[in-house]
CSV table of C-alpha atoms and ligand atoms in Angstrom, one decimal:
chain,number,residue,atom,x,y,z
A,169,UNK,CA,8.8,6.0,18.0
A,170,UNK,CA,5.7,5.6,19.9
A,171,UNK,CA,5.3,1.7,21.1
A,172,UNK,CA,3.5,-0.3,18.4
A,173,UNK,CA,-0.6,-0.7,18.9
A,174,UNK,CA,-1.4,-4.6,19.7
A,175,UNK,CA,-3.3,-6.0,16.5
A,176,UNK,CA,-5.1,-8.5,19.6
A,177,UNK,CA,-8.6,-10.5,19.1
A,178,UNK,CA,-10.2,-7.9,21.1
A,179,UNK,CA,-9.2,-5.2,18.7
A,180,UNK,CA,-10.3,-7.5,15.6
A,181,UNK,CA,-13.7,-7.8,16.9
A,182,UNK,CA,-14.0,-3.8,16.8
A,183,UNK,CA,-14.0,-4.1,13.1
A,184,UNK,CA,-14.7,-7.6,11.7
A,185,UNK,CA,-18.1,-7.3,10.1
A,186,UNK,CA,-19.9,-10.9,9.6
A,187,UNK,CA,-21.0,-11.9,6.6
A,188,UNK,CA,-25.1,-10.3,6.3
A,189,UNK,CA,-28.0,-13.1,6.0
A,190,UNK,CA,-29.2,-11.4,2.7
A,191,UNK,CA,-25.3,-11.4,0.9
A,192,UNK,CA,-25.2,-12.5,-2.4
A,193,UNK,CA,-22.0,-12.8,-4.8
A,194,UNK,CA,-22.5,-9.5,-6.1
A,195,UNK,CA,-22.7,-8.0,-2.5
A,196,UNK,CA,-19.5,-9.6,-1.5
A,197,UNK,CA,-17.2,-7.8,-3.8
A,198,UNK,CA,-15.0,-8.6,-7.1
A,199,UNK,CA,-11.3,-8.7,-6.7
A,200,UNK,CA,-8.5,-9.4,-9.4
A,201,UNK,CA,-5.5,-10.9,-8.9
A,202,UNK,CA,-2.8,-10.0,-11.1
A,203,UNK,CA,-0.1,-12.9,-10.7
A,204,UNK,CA,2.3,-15.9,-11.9
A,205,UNK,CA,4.4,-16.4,-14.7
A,206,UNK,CA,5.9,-19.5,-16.1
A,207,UNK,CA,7.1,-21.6,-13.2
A,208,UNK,CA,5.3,-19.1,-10.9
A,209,UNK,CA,1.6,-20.0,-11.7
A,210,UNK,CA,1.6,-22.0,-7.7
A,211,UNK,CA,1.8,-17.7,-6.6
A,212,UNK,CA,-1.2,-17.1,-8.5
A,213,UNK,CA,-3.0,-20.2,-7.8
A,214,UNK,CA,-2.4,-19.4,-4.0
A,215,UNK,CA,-3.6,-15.7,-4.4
A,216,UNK,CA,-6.1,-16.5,-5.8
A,217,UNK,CA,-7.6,-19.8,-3.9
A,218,UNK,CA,-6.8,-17.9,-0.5
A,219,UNK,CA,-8.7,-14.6,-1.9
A,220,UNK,CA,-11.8,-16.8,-3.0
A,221,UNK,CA,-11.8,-18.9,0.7
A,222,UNK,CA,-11.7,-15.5,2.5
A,223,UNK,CA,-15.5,-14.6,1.6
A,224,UNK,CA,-14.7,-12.8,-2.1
A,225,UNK,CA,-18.3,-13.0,-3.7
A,226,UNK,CA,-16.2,-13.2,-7.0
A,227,UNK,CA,-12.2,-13.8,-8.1
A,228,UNK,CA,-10.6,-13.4,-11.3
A,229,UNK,CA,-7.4,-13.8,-12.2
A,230,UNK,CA,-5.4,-11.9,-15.1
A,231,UNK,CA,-2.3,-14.8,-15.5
A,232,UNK,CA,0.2,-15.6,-18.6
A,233,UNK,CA,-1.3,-18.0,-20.9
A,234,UNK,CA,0.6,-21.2,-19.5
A,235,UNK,CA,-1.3,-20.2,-16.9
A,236,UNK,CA,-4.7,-21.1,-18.3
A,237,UNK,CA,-5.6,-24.6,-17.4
A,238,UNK,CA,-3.5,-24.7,-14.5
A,239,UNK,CA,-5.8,-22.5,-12.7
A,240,UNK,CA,-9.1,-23.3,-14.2
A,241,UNK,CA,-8.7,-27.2,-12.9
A,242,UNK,CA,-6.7,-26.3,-9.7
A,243,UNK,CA,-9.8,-23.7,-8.8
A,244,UNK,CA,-12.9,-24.0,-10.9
A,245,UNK,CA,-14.7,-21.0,-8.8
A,246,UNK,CA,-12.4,-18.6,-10.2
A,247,UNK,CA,-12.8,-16.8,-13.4
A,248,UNK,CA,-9.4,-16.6,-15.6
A,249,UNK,CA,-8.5,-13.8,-18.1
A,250,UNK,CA,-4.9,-14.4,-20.1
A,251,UNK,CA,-2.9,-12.2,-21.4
A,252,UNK,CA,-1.1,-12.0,-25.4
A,253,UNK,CA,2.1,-13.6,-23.9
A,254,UNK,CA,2.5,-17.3,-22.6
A,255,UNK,CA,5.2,-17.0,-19.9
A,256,UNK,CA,4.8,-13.8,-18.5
A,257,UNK,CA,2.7,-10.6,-18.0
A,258,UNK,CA,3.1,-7.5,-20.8
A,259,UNK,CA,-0.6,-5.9,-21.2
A,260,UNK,CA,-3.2,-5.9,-18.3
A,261,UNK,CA,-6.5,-5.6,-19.9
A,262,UNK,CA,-9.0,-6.4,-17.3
A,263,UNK,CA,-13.1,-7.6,-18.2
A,264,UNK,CA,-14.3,-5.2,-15.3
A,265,UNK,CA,-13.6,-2.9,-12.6
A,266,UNK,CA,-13.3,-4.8,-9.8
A,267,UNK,CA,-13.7,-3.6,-6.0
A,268,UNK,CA,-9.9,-4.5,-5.8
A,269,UNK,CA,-6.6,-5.9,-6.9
A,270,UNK,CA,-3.6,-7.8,-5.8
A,271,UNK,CA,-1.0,-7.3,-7.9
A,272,UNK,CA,2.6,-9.1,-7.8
A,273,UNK,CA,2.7,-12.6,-6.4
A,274,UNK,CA,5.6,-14.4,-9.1
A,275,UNK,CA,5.0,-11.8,-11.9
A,276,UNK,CA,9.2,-12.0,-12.6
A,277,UNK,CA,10.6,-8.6,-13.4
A,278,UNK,CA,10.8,-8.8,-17.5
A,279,UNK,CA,10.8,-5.5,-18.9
A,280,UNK,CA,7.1,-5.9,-20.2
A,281,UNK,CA,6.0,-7.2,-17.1
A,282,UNK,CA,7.6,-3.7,-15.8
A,283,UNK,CA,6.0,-1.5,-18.7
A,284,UNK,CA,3.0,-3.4,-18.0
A,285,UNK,CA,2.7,-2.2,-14.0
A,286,UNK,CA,3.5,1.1,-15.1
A,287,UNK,CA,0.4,1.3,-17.6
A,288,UNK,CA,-1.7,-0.4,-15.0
A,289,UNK,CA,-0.8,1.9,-12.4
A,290,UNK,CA,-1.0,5.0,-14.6
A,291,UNK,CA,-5.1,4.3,-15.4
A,292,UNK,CA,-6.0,2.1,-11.8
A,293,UNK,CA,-8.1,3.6,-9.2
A,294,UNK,CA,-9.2,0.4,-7.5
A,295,UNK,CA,-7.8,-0.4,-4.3
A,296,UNK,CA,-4.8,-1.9,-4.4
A,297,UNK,CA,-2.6,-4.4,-2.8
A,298,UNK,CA,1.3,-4.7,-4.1
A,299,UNK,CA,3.5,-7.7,-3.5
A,300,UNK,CA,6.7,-9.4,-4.4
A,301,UNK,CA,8.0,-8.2,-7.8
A,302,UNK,CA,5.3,-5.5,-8.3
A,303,UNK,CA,7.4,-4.6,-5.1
A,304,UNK,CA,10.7,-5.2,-6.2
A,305,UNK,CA,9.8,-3.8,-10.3
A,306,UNK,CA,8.9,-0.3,-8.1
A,307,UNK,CA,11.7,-0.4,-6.1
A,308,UNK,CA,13.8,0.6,-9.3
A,309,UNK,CA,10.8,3.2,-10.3
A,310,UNK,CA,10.1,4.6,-7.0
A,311,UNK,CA,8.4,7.8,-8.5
A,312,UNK,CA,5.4,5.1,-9.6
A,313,UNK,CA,4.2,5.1,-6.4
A,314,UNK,CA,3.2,8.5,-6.9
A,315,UNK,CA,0.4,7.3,-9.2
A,316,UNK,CA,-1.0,4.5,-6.3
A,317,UNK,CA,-4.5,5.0,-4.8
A,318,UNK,CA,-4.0,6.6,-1.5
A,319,UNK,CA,-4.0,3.7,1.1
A,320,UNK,CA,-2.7,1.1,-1.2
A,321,UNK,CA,-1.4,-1.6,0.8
A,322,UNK,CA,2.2,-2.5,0.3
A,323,UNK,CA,3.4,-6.3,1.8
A,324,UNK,CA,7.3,-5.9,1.4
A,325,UNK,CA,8.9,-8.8,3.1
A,326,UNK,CA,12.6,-7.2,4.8
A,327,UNK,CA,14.2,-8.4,1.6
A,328,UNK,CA,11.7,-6.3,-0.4
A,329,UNK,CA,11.0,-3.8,2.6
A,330,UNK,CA,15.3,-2.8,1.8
A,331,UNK,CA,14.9,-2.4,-2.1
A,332,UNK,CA,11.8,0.0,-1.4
A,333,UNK,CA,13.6,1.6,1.6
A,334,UNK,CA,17.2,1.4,1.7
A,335,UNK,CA,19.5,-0.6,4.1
A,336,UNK,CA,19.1,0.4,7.8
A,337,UNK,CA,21.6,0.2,10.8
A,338,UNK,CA,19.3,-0.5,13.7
A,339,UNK,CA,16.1,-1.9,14.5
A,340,UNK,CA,14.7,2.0,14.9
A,341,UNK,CA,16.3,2.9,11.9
A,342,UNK,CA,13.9,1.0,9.7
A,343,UNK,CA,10.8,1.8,11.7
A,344,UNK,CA,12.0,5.7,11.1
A,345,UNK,CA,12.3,4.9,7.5
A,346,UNK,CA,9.4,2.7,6.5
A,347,UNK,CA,7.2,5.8,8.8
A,348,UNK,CA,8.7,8.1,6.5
A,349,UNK,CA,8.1,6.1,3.2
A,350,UNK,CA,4.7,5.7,4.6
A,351,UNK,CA,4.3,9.3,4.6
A,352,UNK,CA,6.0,10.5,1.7
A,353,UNK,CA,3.4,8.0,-0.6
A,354,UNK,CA,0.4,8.0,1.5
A,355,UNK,CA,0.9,4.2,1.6
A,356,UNK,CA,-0.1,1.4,4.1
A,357,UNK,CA,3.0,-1.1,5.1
A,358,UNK,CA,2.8,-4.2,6.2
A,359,UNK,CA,5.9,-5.3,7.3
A,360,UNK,CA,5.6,-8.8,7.2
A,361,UNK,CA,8.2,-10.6,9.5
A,362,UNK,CA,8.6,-12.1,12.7
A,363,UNK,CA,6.4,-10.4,14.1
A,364,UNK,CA,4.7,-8.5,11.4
A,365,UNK,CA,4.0,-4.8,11.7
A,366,UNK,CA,1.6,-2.9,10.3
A,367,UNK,CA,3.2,1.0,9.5
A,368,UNK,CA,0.1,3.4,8.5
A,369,UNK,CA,1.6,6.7,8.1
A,370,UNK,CA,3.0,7.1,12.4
A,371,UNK,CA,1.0,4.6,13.8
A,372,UNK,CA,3.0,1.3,14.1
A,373,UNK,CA,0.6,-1.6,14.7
A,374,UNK,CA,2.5,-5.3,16.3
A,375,UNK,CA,0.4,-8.1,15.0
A,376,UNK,CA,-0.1,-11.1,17.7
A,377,UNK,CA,-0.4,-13.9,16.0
A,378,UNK,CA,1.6,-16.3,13.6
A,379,UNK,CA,4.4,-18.4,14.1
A,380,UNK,CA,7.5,-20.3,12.4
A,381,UNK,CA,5.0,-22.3,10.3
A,382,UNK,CA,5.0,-19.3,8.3
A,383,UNK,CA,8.4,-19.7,7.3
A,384,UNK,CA,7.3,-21.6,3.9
A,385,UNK,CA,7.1,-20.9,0.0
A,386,UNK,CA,3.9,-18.6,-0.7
A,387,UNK,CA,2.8,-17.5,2.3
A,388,UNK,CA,3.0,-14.3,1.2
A,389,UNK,CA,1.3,-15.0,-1.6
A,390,UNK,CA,-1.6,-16.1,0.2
A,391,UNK,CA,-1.2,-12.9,2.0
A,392,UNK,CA,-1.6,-11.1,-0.9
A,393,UNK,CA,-4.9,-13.3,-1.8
A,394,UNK,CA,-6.5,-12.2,1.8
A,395,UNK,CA,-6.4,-8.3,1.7
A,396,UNK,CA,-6.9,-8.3,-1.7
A,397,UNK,CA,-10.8,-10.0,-0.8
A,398,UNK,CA,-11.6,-8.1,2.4
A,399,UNK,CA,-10.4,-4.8,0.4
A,400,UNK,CA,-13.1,-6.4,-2.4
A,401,UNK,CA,-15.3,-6.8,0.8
A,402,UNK,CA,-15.4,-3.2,1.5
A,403,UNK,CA,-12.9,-3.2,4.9
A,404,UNK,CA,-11.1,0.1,4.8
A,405,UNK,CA,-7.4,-0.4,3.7
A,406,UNK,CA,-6.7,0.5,7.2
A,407,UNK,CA,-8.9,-2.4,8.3
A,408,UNK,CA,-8.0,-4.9,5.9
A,409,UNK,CA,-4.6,-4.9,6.6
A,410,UNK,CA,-4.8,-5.9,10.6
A,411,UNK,CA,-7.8,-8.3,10.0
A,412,UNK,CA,-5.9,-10.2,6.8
A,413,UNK,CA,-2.4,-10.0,9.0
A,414,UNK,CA,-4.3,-11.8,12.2
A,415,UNK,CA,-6.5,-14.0,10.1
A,416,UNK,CA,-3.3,-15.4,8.2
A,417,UNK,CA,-1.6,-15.9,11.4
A,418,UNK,CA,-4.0,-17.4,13.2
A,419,UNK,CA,-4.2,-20.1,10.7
A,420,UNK,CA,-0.5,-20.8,11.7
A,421,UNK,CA,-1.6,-20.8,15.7
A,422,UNK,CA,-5.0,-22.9,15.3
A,423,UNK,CA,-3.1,-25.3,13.0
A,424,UNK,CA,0.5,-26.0,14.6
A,425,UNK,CA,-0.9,-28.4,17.1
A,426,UNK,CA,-2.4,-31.0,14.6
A,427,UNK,CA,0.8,-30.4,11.6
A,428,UNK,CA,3.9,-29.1,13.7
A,429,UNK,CA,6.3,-26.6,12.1
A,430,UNK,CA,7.5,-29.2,9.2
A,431,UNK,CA,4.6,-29.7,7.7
A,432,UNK,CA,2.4,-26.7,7.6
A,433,UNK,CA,2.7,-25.3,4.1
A,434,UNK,CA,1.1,-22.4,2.0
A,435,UNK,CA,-2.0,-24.3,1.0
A,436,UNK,CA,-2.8,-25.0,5.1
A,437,UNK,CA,-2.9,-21.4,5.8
A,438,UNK,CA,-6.1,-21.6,2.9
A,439,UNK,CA,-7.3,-24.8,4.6
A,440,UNK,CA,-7.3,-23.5,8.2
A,441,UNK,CA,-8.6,-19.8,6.8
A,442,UNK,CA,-12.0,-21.3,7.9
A,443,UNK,CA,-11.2,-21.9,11.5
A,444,UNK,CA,-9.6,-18.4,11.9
A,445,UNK,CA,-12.3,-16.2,10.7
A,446,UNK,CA,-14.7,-18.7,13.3
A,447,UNK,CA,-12.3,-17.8,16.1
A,448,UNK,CA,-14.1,-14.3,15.2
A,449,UNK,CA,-18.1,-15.5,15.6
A,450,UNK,CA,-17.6,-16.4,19.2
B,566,LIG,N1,4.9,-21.4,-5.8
B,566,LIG,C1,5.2,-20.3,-6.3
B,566,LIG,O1,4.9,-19.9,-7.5
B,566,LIG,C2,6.0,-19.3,-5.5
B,566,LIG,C3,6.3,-18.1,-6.0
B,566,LIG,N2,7.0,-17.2,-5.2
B,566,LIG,C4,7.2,-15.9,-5.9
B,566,LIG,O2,8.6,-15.9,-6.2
B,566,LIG,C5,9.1,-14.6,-6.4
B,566,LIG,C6,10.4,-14.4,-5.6
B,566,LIG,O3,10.1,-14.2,-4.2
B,566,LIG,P1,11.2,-14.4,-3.1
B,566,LIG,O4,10.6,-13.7,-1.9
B,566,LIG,O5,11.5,-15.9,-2.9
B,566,LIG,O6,12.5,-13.7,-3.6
B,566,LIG,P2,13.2,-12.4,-3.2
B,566,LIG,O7,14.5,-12.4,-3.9
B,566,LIG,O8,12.4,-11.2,-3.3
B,566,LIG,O9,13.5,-12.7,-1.6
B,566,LIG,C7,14.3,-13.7,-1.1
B,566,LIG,C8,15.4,-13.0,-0.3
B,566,LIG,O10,14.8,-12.4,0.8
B,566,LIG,C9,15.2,-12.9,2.0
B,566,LIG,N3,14.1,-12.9,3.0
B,566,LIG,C10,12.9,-13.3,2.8
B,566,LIG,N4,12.2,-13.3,3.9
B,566,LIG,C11,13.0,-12.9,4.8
B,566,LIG,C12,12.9,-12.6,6.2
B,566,LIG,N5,11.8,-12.8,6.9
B,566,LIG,N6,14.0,-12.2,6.9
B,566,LIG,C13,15.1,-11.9,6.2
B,566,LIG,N7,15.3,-12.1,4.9
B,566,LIG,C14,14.3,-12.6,4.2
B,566,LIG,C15,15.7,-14.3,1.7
B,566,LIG,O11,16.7,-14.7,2.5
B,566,LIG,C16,16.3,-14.1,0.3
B,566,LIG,O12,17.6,-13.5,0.3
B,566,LIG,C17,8.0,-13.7,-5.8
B,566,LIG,O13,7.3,-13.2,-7.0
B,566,LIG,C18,7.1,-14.6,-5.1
B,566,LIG,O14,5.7,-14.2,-5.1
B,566,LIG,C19,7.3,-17.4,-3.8
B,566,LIG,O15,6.2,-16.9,-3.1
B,566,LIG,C20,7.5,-18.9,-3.5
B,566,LIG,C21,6.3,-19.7,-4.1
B,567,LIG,N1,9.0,-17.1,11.8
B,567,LIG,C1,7.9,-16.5,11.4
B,567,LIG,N2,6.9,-16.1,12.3
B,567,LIG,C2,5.8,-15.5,11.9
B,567,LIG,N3,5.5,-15.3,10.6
B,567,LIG,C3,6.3,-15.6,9.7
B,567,LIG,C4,7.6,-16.3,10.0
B,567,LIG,N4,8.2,-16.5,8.8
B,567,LIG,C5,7.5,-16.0,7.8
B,567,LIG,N5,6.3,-15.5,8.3
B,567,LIG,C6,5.2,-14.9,7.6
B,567,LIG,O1,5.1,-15.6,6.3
B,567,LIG,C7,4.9,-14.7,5.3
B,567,LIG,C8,6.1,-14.8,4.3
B,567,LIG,O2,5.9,-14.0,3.2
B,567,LIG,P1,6.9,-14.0,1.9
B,567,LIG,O3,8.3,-14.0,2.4
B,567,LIG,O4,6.4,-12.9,1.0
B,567,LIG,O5,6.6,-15.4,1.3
B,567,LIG,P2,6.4,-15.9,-0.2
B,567,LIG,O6,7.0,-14.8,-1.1
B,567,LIG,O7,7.1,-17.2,-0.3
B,567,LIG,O8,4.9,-16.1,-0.4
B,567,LIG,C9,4.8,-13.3,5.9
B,567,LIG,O9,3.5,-13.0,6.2
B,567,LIG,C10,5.6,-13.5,7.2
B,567,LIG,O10,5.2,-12.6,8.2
B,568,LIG,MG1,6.5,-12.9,-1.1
């Protein structure tokens, strides 16, 4: 394997693209989140909140029906569409075509939910970000990915990065593997971890920031929330995966000195989210 490309600030700069005087909501894309289920609506209300407050002109969010209030009062700037079933997903039907969609964040693996990612899959052509148990539902259907946008962004954390993959024996091993999976679909993977890599087809990218902060319920989710808005924004899958992986792990850097390791949770990552992307202005 080659040695991994530095995802540094002075390679962020190269392609961040500020925010134009004369945006509007409408210029600054329309992203759906596909998320939650009962007990798992915190996944979509982190997706979502974290898409929204990374410069989405427009979010909505396709959720069970316990979902329903929990969202509109937890984030009033987000539109909400339900589906038939109260605790969990079984038919997408989506108001719009949006410029993108996260997909997975605590969607549980019942087998609607499953037949439900497989009629979603069959008819999407929107850019597409997979997570969590959209990840881990494909992982038994691995011939689905077959019907993915080229570029969609997978975010398999190594639990979910083995299910898609296969166990490995060495550290090599898995970048061989996840190359080759990257390949065979046409698929972006970010390797989330320790650090996090980025695999796009044989180029291996080593982001540079984050830290243990990380290490806390739904930050992956949040994940999920930030490439699904900069793919709505118009950033190249290629693109939105380094900026979304720095951005979220700047938060960690620029906010460990005033909440320590203990303390930082999922929800700081969205509070700090500011902060990161003015690290970029200057
Ligand atoms: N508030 C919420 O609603 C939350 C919902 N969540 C959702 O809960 C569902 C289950 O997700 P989980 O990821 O917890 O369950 P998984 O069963 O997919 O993964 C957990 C397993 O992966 C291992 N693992 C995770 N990160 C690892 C790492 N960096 N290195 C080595 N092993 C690692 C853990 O040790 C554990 O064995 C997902 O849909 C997720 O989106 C979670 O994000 C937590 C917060
Ligand atoms: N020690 C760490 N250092 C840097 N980043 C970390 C660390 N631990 C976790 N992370 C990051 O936090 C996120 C965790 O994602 P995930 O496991 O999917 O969380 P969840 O499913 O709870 O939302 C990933 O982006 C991962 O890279
Ligand atoms: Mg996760």
């Amino acid at each position: 394997m080659k040695s991994p490309y530095l995802i540094n600030k002075e390679e962020i700069l190269k392609l961040y693209q500020p925010v134009d005087s004369k945006a509007h909501k409408g210029t600054q894309g329309h992203a759906i989140i596909i998320a939650g289920s009962y007990g798992k609506i915190g996944a979509a209300v982190l997706a979502s909140k974290s898409c929204l407050k990374s410069g989405c002109g427009l979010v909505t969010t396709f959720i069970p029906k316990c979902g329903y209030q929990i969202l509109q009062i937890s984030i009033p700037e987000v539109m909400t569409v339900t589906d038939e079933n109260t605790n969990f997903i079984t038919n997408v039907h989506l108001p719009l075509i949006p410029q993108a969609i996260g997909f997975g964040p605590g969607i549980g693996k019942e087998l609607a939910t499953q037949k439900a990612l497989f009629e979603f899959l069959r008819v999407n052509k929107a850019p597409l970000v997979l997570d969590a148990d959209a990840l881990n539902i494909i992982s038994e259907n691995i011939s689905w990915l077959e019907l993915v946008p080229e570029d969609t962004i997978l975010t398999p954390h190594p639990k979910e990065l083995e299910r898609l993959i296969g166990k490995w024996n060495s550290e090599s091993e898995k970048f061989q593997k996840t190359i080759a999976f990257s390949e065979k679909y046409k698929v972006i993977v970010v390797m989330k971890g320790a650090p996090t890599f980025i695999i796009n087809r044989t180029s291996v990218y080593e982001n540079t920031t984050g830290n243990a902060a990380l290490a806390t319920a739904g930050s992956g989710d949040v994940l999920t929330g930030i490439l699904t808005s900069l793919l709505a924004q118009g950033y190249e899958p290629k693109y939105a995966s380094k900026l979304g992986v720095y951005l979220h792990g700047l938060t960690a850097d620029l906010a460990l000195p005033k909440t320590g390791y203990e303390s930082f949770t999922a929800s700081t990552i969205i509070k700090y989210l500011g902060k990161a992307f003015l690290e970029l202005e200057n």
